[in-house]
Amino acid sequence: MGKKIISLISVIALALTLGSCARGGSEKVTLSIMGKQSDLNKNYMTSIFRQYEEETGNKIEVIAYEDEEYETSAAEDFKSGKAPDIFMHFHNADLNRFDVKDNFYYLNNEKWVSDLTDGARAYCTDADGNLLGLPFWENSVSGCYYNKTLLDSLGLKPASTQAEFDVLCQALADIGYTPICWPANGCSWMPQFGLDPIFADNPELLEKLNNNEISYSDIPEVRDMVKWISDAADKGWFGNDFTKIGWDGISPSIGSGDAVMTFIWDTWFDTDFEPGNKYSADDFALMPVFMNTTDGGTYEGGNLNMMMVNKNSENLKSALEFLEFCAAPENYNKAFDGISTVNCFKGQTTNIQSKTVTDAAASIAEKERVSTAATRINGYSADDVTNLFNMMFDKKTDVDGCVRLMDEYRVKEAEAQAAE
C-alpha cells in the first residue's frame, strides 16, 4: 500500500513537472544583475525586478556595490571570472575598463530597438554603431536653468546667443546678483556641457583626438571654453565663494535668489531641489548652456544607465529575454509610472515630463546634443577636468596650462584604461 502511494505521488509530481515545463518552456533560472547600490534601489528598478519575478517565476540576484567602489570592484569581478549575466553602466570613459568587444553582446538586432527614442539609442551606441545596452533609466535634459520670475522682475530676458548671455551675466553681476551657481566643490559635470558641441558636431575631430593625432591644445574651441570659464570666475559671475559650494549648496543658492542660473538637469528639480526657499521649481525655466563653444548654445541629452548583457554568460538567452521583458511597453510603463523623465521609449506614456522641458521643446530639438565628452573621449575624467579647473581658479595654473594638463591627464587615463 505504501509503495502504491509513493508511486502515485511520483506520477503526480512528474505530471506537474511536465506541465510546468510545458507552460514555462524551460527550467527557471536566476539572473545576476550587477550595479551600484543607489542605482539598483531606484523604485523603477525594484518595480521591474518584481514584475519579472512574479510573471516568469525566474529570480533576480542583485549584486550591488557602493557607488565609490563600483568601477574598481566590478572590474575585478570581470577579471576573476565572476562577471554577472547583466551589467549596468553609464556609457562613459570608465566603460573602457571592461573590454566591451569581448565581454558584451551587441543588441543591434533586438526587436525592441525600434521603440527607443533617437536620443536614448544614440547615447547607448558606440563609435562603430553598435548598441551596447538597453537604456532603462531616468532621462533628463541638461541646460541652463534660470529664475524666470527674478529675471522678469528685473526687466531682463533669457539669452539666445553667446553675446546675449555674456551681457546678461554682467548685468546681473553689476546689480549684486550671482549670475551662475557653479558648484566647484566636488561637482564635475559642468565642463562636459561646453565640450559636447565641439565633438558631437565634428566626429572626425573626435576620432583624431582619440587616435592621438591631435590634442586639446590643437582645438581652438577647447581653449575658448577654458578661457571663458576662467574669465567668468574672475568677473564674479560664479560668486565669491563658489569653490566652497558643492552639491548640497546648489538648492539654497538658487532657491534663495542669490544665484540666478545654474547648469543642471530637469529631474534635479524633482529629486533634490529643497522646498521652503524663496523660489520654487515653478519659478525656473530653461535656456541653452553657453560656454563659448557654440554661438547658439547647447543642451545635453540624458546620461543613461544601460543594461548590458554578458555575451559569455551561460544564461545569455534568458538575459536577452529579460531585456525584452523590460522593453515591453506594459512593463516599462508600469515601472516608470509617475517618474519624472523624458522618454527613453517611444511608447512611454505614464512618466511625467517637466514643464520647463516641454516649454523649451522647440529649442531643445534644435540644439540638443547626445552626451559626447563623457562618453566618447578616450580617457575623459570629469573629476580630473574639475580638479584642473580648480587649480586654475586658485591661480596655480593659467588657461594654457590648464588645457595642457587636460591633455596630459586624458592621455594618462586612456593608457590606464587600455583604450585603443
Coordinates of C-alpha atoms in Angstrom, one line a residue:
M1 CA 0.0 0.0 0.0
G2 CA 2.8 2.3 0.9
K3 CA 4.6 1.7 -2.3
K4 CA 1.4 2.4 -4.3
I5 CA 1.0 5.7 -2.6
I6 CA 4.7 6.6 -3.2
S7 CA 4.3 5.6 -6.9
L8 CA 1.1 7.7 -7.2
I9 CA 2.8 10.7 -5.7
S10 CA 5.7 10.2 -8.1
V11 CA 3.4 10.1 -11.1
I12 CA 1.6 13.3 -9.9
A13 CA 4.9 15.0 -9.3
L14 CA 6.1 14.0 -12.8
A15 CA 2.9 15.3 -14.3
L16 CA 3.2 18.6 -12.5
T17 CA 6.8 18.9 -13.6
L18 CA 5.9 18.2 -17.2
G19 CA 3.1 20.6 -17.0
S20 CA 5.3 23.3 -15.6
C21 CA 7.9 22.7 -18.4
A22 CA 5.1 22.9 -21.0
R23 CA 3.9 26.2 -19.7
G24 CA 7.3 27.8 -19.0
G25 CA 9.1 26.3 -21.9
S26 CA 12.3 25.8 -19.9
E27 CA 13.6 25.4 -16.4
K28 CA 13.5 28.5 -14.2
V29 CA 16.7 30.5 -14.0
T30 CA 18.4 33.0 -11.7
L31 CA 19.8 36.0 -13.4
S32 CA 22.6 38.1 -11.8
I33 CA 22.5 41.8 -12.3
M34 CA 25.4 44.0 -11.1
G35 CA 25.1 47.7 -10.4
K36 CA 25.7 50.5 -8.0
Q37 CA 23.7 50.2 -4.7
S38 CA 22.0 53.5 -5.2
D39 CA 21.1 52.7 -8.8
L40 CA 19.6 49.3 -8.1
N41 CA 17.5 50.8 -5.3
K42 CA 15.6 53.1 -7.6
N43 CA 11.9 52.4 -7.4
Y44 CA 11.6 51.8 -11.2
M45 CA 14.4 49.2 -10.9
T46 CA 12.8 47.4 -8.0
S47 CA 9.5 47.5 -9.8
I48 CA 10.8 45.8 -13.0
F49 CA 12.6 43.2 -11.0
R50 CA 9.4 42.4 -9.0
Q51 CA 7.3 42.3 -12.2
Y52 CA 9.8 39.9 -13.9
E53 CA 10.0 37.5 -11.0
E54 CA 6.2 37.4 -10.5
E55 CA 5.4 36.9 -14.2
T56 CA 8.1 34.5 -15.1
G57 CA 9.0 32.6 -12.0
N58 CA 12.6 33.4 -12.6
K59 CA 14.7 35.1 -10.0
I60 CA 16.9 38.2 -9.9
E61 CA 20.1 38.0 -8.0
V62 CA 21.2 41.6 -7.3
I63 CA 25.0 42.2 -7.0
A64 CA 25.3 45.7 -5.6
Y65 CA 28.4 47.7 -4.8
E66 CA 28.7 51.1 -3.0
D67 CA 28.9 53.8 -5.6
E68 CA 32.5 54.9 -4.9
E69 CA 33.9 51.3 -5.2
Y70 CA 31.7 50.2 -8.1
E71 CA 34.1 50.6 -11.1
T72 CA 37.1 49.0 -9.3
S73 CA 35.2 46.1 -7.7
A74 CA 33.2 45.3 -10.9
A75 CA 36.4 45.3 -13.0
E76 CA 38.0 42.9 -10.5
D77 CA 34.9 40.6 -10.8
F78 CA 35.2 40.5 -14.6
K79 CA 38.9 39.7 -14.4
S80 CA 38.4 36.9 -11.9
G81 CA 35.6 35.2 -13.8
K82 CA 32.7 36.5 -11.7
A83 CA 31.0 38.6 -14.4
P84 CA 27.3 38.9 -14.0
D85 CA 24.6 38.0 -16.6
I86 CA 23.6 41.6 -16.8
F87 CA 25.9 44.6 -16.1
M88 CA 24.6 48.1 -15.5
H89 CA 26.8 51.0 -16.6
F90 CA 26.7 54.6 -17.8
H91 CA 28.3 55.0 -21.2
N92 CA 31.3 56.9 -20.0
A93 CA 35.1 56.6 -20.1
D94 CA 35.1 54.1 -17.3
L95 CA 33.5 51.5 -19.6
N96 CA 36.9 51.0 -21.2
R97 CA 37.9 49.0 -18.1
F98 CA 35.6 46.2 -19.2
D99 CA 36.8 45.1 -22.7
V100 CA 33.4 45.8 -24.3
K101 CA 34.1 43.9 -27.5
D102 CA 35.0 40.6 -25.8
N103 CA 32.6 40.8 -22.9
F104 CA 29.3 42.2 -24.1
Y105 CA 26.6 41.2 -26.6
Y106 CA 25.7 43.8 -29.3
L107 CA 22.0 44.4 -29.2
N108 CA 21.6 45.9 -32.7
N109 CA 19.1 43.3 -33.9
E110 CA 16.8 43.0 -30.8
K111 CA 13.2 43.6 -31.8
W112 CA 12.7 46.4 -29.2
V113 CA 15.4 48.6 -30.7
S114 CA 12.8 50.4 -32.9
D115 CA 11.0 51.6 -29.8
L116 CA 13.9 53.5 -28.4
T117 CA 13.9 57.3 -28.9
D118 CA 16.7 58.6 -31.1
G119 CA 18.5 60.3 -28.2
A120 CA 18.4 57.2 -26.0
R121 CA 19.6 55.0 -28.8
A122 CA 22.4 57.4 -29.7
Y123 CA 23.6 57.5 -26.1
C124 CA 24.0 53.7 -25.9
T125 CA 25.7 53.4 -29.3
D126 CA 29.4 53.0 -29.6
A127 CA 31.6 54.7 -32.3
D128 CA 31.1 51.7 -34.6
G129 CA 27.4 51.9 -34.4
N130 CA 26.8 49.0 -32.1
L131 CA 24.0 49.2 -29.5
L132 CA 25.7 48.3 -26.2
G133 CA 22.8 48.3 -23.8
L134 CA 19.1 48.9 -23.0
P135 CA 18.7 52.4 -21.6
F136 CA 16.3 51.6 -18.7
W137 CA 16.8 54.8 -16.7
E138 CA 15.7 58.4 -15.9
N139 CA 16.2 60.5 -19.0
S140 CA 16.9 64.2 -18.5
V141 CA 17.7 67.4 -20.3
S142 CA 20.7 69.4 -19.1
G143 CA 20.9 73.1 -19.8
C144 CA 20.9 76.5 -18.2
Y145 CA 18.0 76.6 -15.7
Y146 CA 17.3 80.2 -14.8
N147 CA 15.0 82.0 -12.4
K148 CA 12.4 83.5 -14.8
T149 CA 10.5 85.2 -12.0
L150 CA 13.6 87.1 -10.9
L151 CA 14.6 88.0 -14.5
D152 CA 11.1 89.3 -15.2
S153 CA 11.2 91.4 -12.1
L154 CA 14.5 92.9 -13.2
G155 CA 13.3 93.5 -16.7
L156 CA 15.9 91.1 -18.1
K157 CA 15.4 88.3 -20.7
P158 CA 17.0 84.9 -21.3
A159 CA 19.7 84.7 -23.9
S160 CA 19.7 83.1 -27.3
T161 CA 23.3 83.8 -28.3
Q162 CA 26.7 83.7 -26.5
A163 CA 26.9 87.5 -26.7
E164 CA 23.5 88.0 -25.2
F165 CA 24.4 85.5 -22.4
D166 CA 27.6 87.4 -21.6
V167 CA 25.7 90.7 -21.4
L168 CA 23.0 89.1 -19.2
C169 CA 25.7 87.7 -16.8
Q170 CA 27.4 91.1 -16.5
A171 CA 24.1 92.9 -16.0
L172 CA 23.2 90.6 -13.1
A173 CA 26.7 90.9 -11.5
D174 CA 26.5 94.7 -11.8
I175 CA 23.3 94.9 -9.7
G176 CA 24.6 92.5 -7.0
Y177 CA 23.4 89.0 -8.1
T178 CA 25.5 85.9 -8.7
P179 CA 24.7 85.1 -12.3
I180 CA 25.6 81.4 -12.2
C181 CA 25.8 78.9 -9.4
W182 CA 28.9 77.0 -10.3
P183 CA 29.4 74.4 -7.6
A184 CA 33.1 73.8 -7.9
N185 CA 33.5 71.8 -4.6
G186 CA 33.0 68.2 -5.9
C187 CA 30.6 68.8 -8.7
S188 CA 32.1 67.8 -12.1
W189 CA 29.5 67.7 -14.8
M190 CA 29.5 71.3 -16.0
P191 CA 32.5 71.4 -18.4
Q192 CA 31.3 68.5 -20.4
F193 CA 28.3 70.6 -21.5
G194 CA 30.6 73.0 -23.1
L195 CA 32.8 70.3 -24.7
D196 CA 29.9 68.3 -26.2
P197 CA 29.2 70.6 -29.2
I198 CA 32.9 70.6 -30.2
F199 CA 32.9 66.8 -30.7
A200 CA 29.3 66.0 -31.3
D201 CA 29.2 68.3 -34.3
N202 CA 32.6 67.1 -35.7
P203 CA 33.0 63.3 -35.4
E204 CA 36.3 63.5 -37.4
L205 CA 37.8 65.8 -34.7
L206 CA 36.8 63.3 -32.0
E207 CA 38.4 60.4 -33.9
K208 CA 41.6 62.4 -34.4
L209 CA 41.7 63.2 -30.7
N210 CA 41.1 59.6 -29.7
N211 CA 43.9 58.5 -32.1
N212 CA 46.3 61.0 -30.6
E213 CA 46.7 62.7 -34.0
I214 CA 45.7 66.0 -32.3
S215 CA 45.4 67.2 -28.7
Y216 CA 43.0 69.6 -26.9
S217 CA 45.7 72.3 -27.4
D218 CA 45.1 72.0 -31.2
I219 CA 41.4 72.7 -30.9
P220 CA 40.7 76.5 -30.5
E221 CA 37.2 75.9 -29.1
V222 CA 38.6 74.0 -26.2
R223 CA 40.8 76.9 -25.2
D224 CA 37.9 79.3 -25.8
M225 CA 35.8 77.4 -23.3
V226 CA 38.6 77.2 -20.7
K227 CA 39.2 80.9 -21.1
W228 CA 35.5 81.8 -20.9
I229 CA 35.2 79.8 -17.6
S230 CA 38.4 81.5 -16.2
D231 CA 37.1 84.9 -17.2
A232 CA 33.7 84.3 -15.8
A233 CA 35.2 83.4 -12.4
D234 CA 37.4 86.5 -12.5
K235 CA 34.4 88.7 -13.3
G236 CA 32.5 87.3 -10.3
W237 CA 29.9 85.6 -12.5
F238 CA 30.2 82.5 -10.2
G239 CA 30.1 84.5 -7.0
N240 CA 32.7 84.9 -4.3
D241 CA 32.7 81.5 -2.6
F242 CA 31.8 79.2 -5.5
T243 CA 34.9 77.0 -4.8
K244 CA 33.3 76.1 -1.4
I245 CA 29.8 75.3 -2.8
G246 CA 29.1 71.6 -3.5
W247 CA 26.1 69.5 -4.3
D248 CA 24.2 70.5 -1.2
G249 CA 24.8 74.2 -1.8
I250 CA 23.0 74.4 -5.2
S251 CA 19.5 74.4 -3.9
P252 CA 20.0 77.1 -1.2
S253 CA 21.9 79.2 -3.7
I254 CA 19.3 79.3 -6.5
G255 CA 16.3 78.8 -4.2
S256 CA 17.1 82.0 -2.3
G257 CA 17.7 84.0 -5.4
D258 CA 21.3 84.7 -4.5
A259 CA 22.2 83.0 -7.8
V260 CA 20.0 83.3 -10.8
M261 CA 21.1 80.4 -13.0
T262 CA 22.8 77.0 -12.8
F263 CA 23.9 74.4 -15.3
I264 CA 22.0 71.2 -14.4
W265 CA 19.2 68.8 -15.5
D266 CA 15.4 68.9 -15.2
T267 CA 15.0 65.9 -12.9
W268 CA 17.1 67.6 -10.3
F269 CA 14.2 69.9 -9.5
D270 CA 12.1 66.8 -8.6
T271 CA 14.8 64.9 -6.7
D272 CA 17.0 67.5 -5.0
F273 CA 15.5 71.0 -5.1
E274 CA 14.5 71.7 -1.5
P275 CA 11.1 73.2 -0.8
G276 CA 10.8 76.2 1.6
N277 CA 13.1 78.5 -0.3
K278 CA 12.0 81.9 -1.5
Y279 CA 11.6 80.5 -5.0
S280 CA 10.1 77.2 -6.0
A281 CA 10.7 74.9 -9.0
D282 CA 7.8 76.7 -10.8
D283 CA 9.9 79.9 -10.9
F284 CA 12.5 78.4 -13.2
A285 CA 12.7 78.0 -17.0
L286 CA 15.3 76.6 -19.4
M287 CA 17.6 78.0 -22.0
P288 CA 20.8 76.6 -23.6
V289 CA 24.2 76.4 -21.8
F290 CA 26.6 78.9 -23.2
M291 CA 30.4 78.4 -22.6
N292 CA 31.8 80.0 -25.8
T293 CA 32.0 76.8 -27.8
T294 CA 28.9 77.2 -30.0
D295 CA 27.1 80.6 -30.5
G296 CA 23.6 79.3 -30.2
G297 CA 24.3 77.3 -27.0
T298 CA 23.6 73.6 -26.3
Y299 CA 21.6 71.2 -24.3
E300 CA 22.9 67.8 -23.3
G301 CA 20.7 64.7 -23.6
G302 CA 20.4 62.4 -20.6
N303 CA 23.2 60.3 -19.3
L304 CA 21.6 56.9 -19.1
N305 CA 22.3 53.7 -17.2
M306 CA 22.4 50.8 -19.6
M307 CA 21.6 47.2 -19.1
M308 CA 24.4 45.3 -20.9
V309 CA 24.4 41.6 -21.5
N310 CA 27.4 39.4 -20.8
K311 CA 27.8 37.5 -24.1
N312 CA 29.8 34.8 -22.3
S313 CA 27.1 34.1 -19.8
E314 CA 25.6 30.6 -19.5
N315 CA 22.2 32.4 -19.2
L316 CA 22.7 34.5 -22.4
K317 CA 19.3 33.6 -23.9
S318 CA 17.5 34.3 -20.6
A319 CA 19.4 37.6 -20.2
L320 CA 18.2 38.8 -23.6
E321 CA 14.7 37.7 -22.7
F322 CA 14.9 39.8 -19.6
L323 CA 15.8 42.9 -21.6
E324 CA 12.9 42.1 -23.9
F325 CA 10.7 42.0 -20.8
C326 CA 12.0 45.4 -19.6
A327 CA 11.4 46.9 -23.1
A328 CA 7.8 45.8 -23.3
P329 CA 5.5 48.9 -23.1
E330 CA 3.2 47.3 -20.5
N331 CA 6.1 46.6 -18.2
Y332 CA 8.2 49.8 -18.6
N333 CA 5.1 52.0 -18.3
K334 CA 4.2 50.3 -15.0
A335 CA 7.8 50.7 -13.7
F336 CA 8.0 54.4 -14.7
D337 CA 4.5 55.4 -13.6
G338 CA 4.7 58.9 -12.1
I339 CA 8.5 59.1 -12.6
S340 CA 9.8 62.5 -13.9
T341 CA 11.8 61.7 -17.0
V342 CA 12.0 62.4 -20.7
N343 CA 11.1 59.4 -22.7
C344 CA 13.6 56.7 -23.4
F345 CA 10.9 54.7 -25.2
K346 CA 8.6 55.9 -27.9
G347 CA 5.7 54.1 -26.2
Q348 CA 6.3 55.7 -22.8
T349 CA 3.1 57.2 -21.5
T350 CA 3.0 57.1 -17.7
N351 CA 6.0 59.2 -16.9
I352 CA 5.9 62.9 -16.2
Q353 CA 7.8 65.5 -18.3
S354 CA 8.7 68.7 -16.6
K355 CA 7.0 71.9 -17.8
T356 CA 10.4 73.6 -18.2
V357 CA 11.3 70.9 -20.8
T358 CA 8.0 71.0 -22.7
D359 CA 8.1 74.8 -22.8
A360 CA 11.6 74.7 -24.3
A361 CA 10.8 71.8 -26.7
A362 CA 11.5 73.6 -29.9
S363 CA 14.8 75.0 -28.7
I364 CA 15.9 71.6 -27.4
A365 CA 15.0 69.9 -30.6
E366 CA 17.3 72.3 -32.5
K367 CA 20.2 72.5 -30.1
E368 CA 20.4 69.2 -28.1
R369 CA 23.5 67.0 -28.4
V370 CA 23.9 63.5 -27.2
S371 CA 26.3 63.4 -24.2
T372 CA 29.6 63.2 -26.1
A373 CA 32.6 64.4 -23.9
A374 CA 32.0 62.0 -21.1
T375 CA 31.1 59.0 -23.3
R376 CA 33.2 59.3 -26.4
I377 CA 36.5 60.9 -25.5
N378 CA 39.0 58.2 -24.5
G379 CA 40.4 59.0 -21.0
Y380 CA 37.9 61.7 -20.2
S381 CA 37.5 62.1 -16.5
A382 CA 35.1 64.7 -15.2
D383 CA 36.8 64.7 -11.8
D384 CA 40.2 65.3 -13.4
V385 CA 38.9 68.2 -15.5
T386 CA 37.2 69.8 -12.5
N387 CA 40.3 69.5 -10.4
L388 CA 42.4 71.2 -13.1
F389 CA 39.8 74.0 -13.3
N390 CA 40.0 74.5 -9.6
M391 CA 43.8 74.8 -9.9
M392 CA 43.2 77.5 -12.5
F393 CA 40.7 79.2 -10.1
D394 CA 43.3 79.1 -7.4
K395 CA 45.9 80.7 -9.9
K396 CA 48.1 77.6 -9.7
T397 CA 48.0 77.4 -13.5
D398 CA 46.7 79.6 -16.3
V399 CA 44.4 79.0 -19.2
D400 CA 47.1 77.4 -21.5
G401 CA 48.5 75.4 -18.6
C402 CA 45.0 74.1 -17.8
V403 CA 44.5 73.0 -21.4
R404 CA 47.9 71.3 -21.5
L405 CA 47.2 69.5 -18.2
M406 CA 43.8 68.4 -19.5
D407 CA 45.6 66.6 -22.4
E408 CA 48.2 65.1 -20.1
Y409 CA 45.6 63.7 -17.7
R410 CA 43.4 62.5 -20.5
V411 CA 46.2 60.5 -22.2
K412 CA 47.3 59.1 -18.8
E413 CA 43.8 57.9 -18.0
A414 CA 43.3 56.4 -21.5
E415 CA 46.5 54.5 -21.1
A416 CA 45.4 53.2 -17.7
Q417 CA 42.1 52.0 -19.2
A418 CA 44.0 50.4 -22.1
A419 CA 41.8 52.4 -24.6
E420 CA 42.5 51.8 -28.2

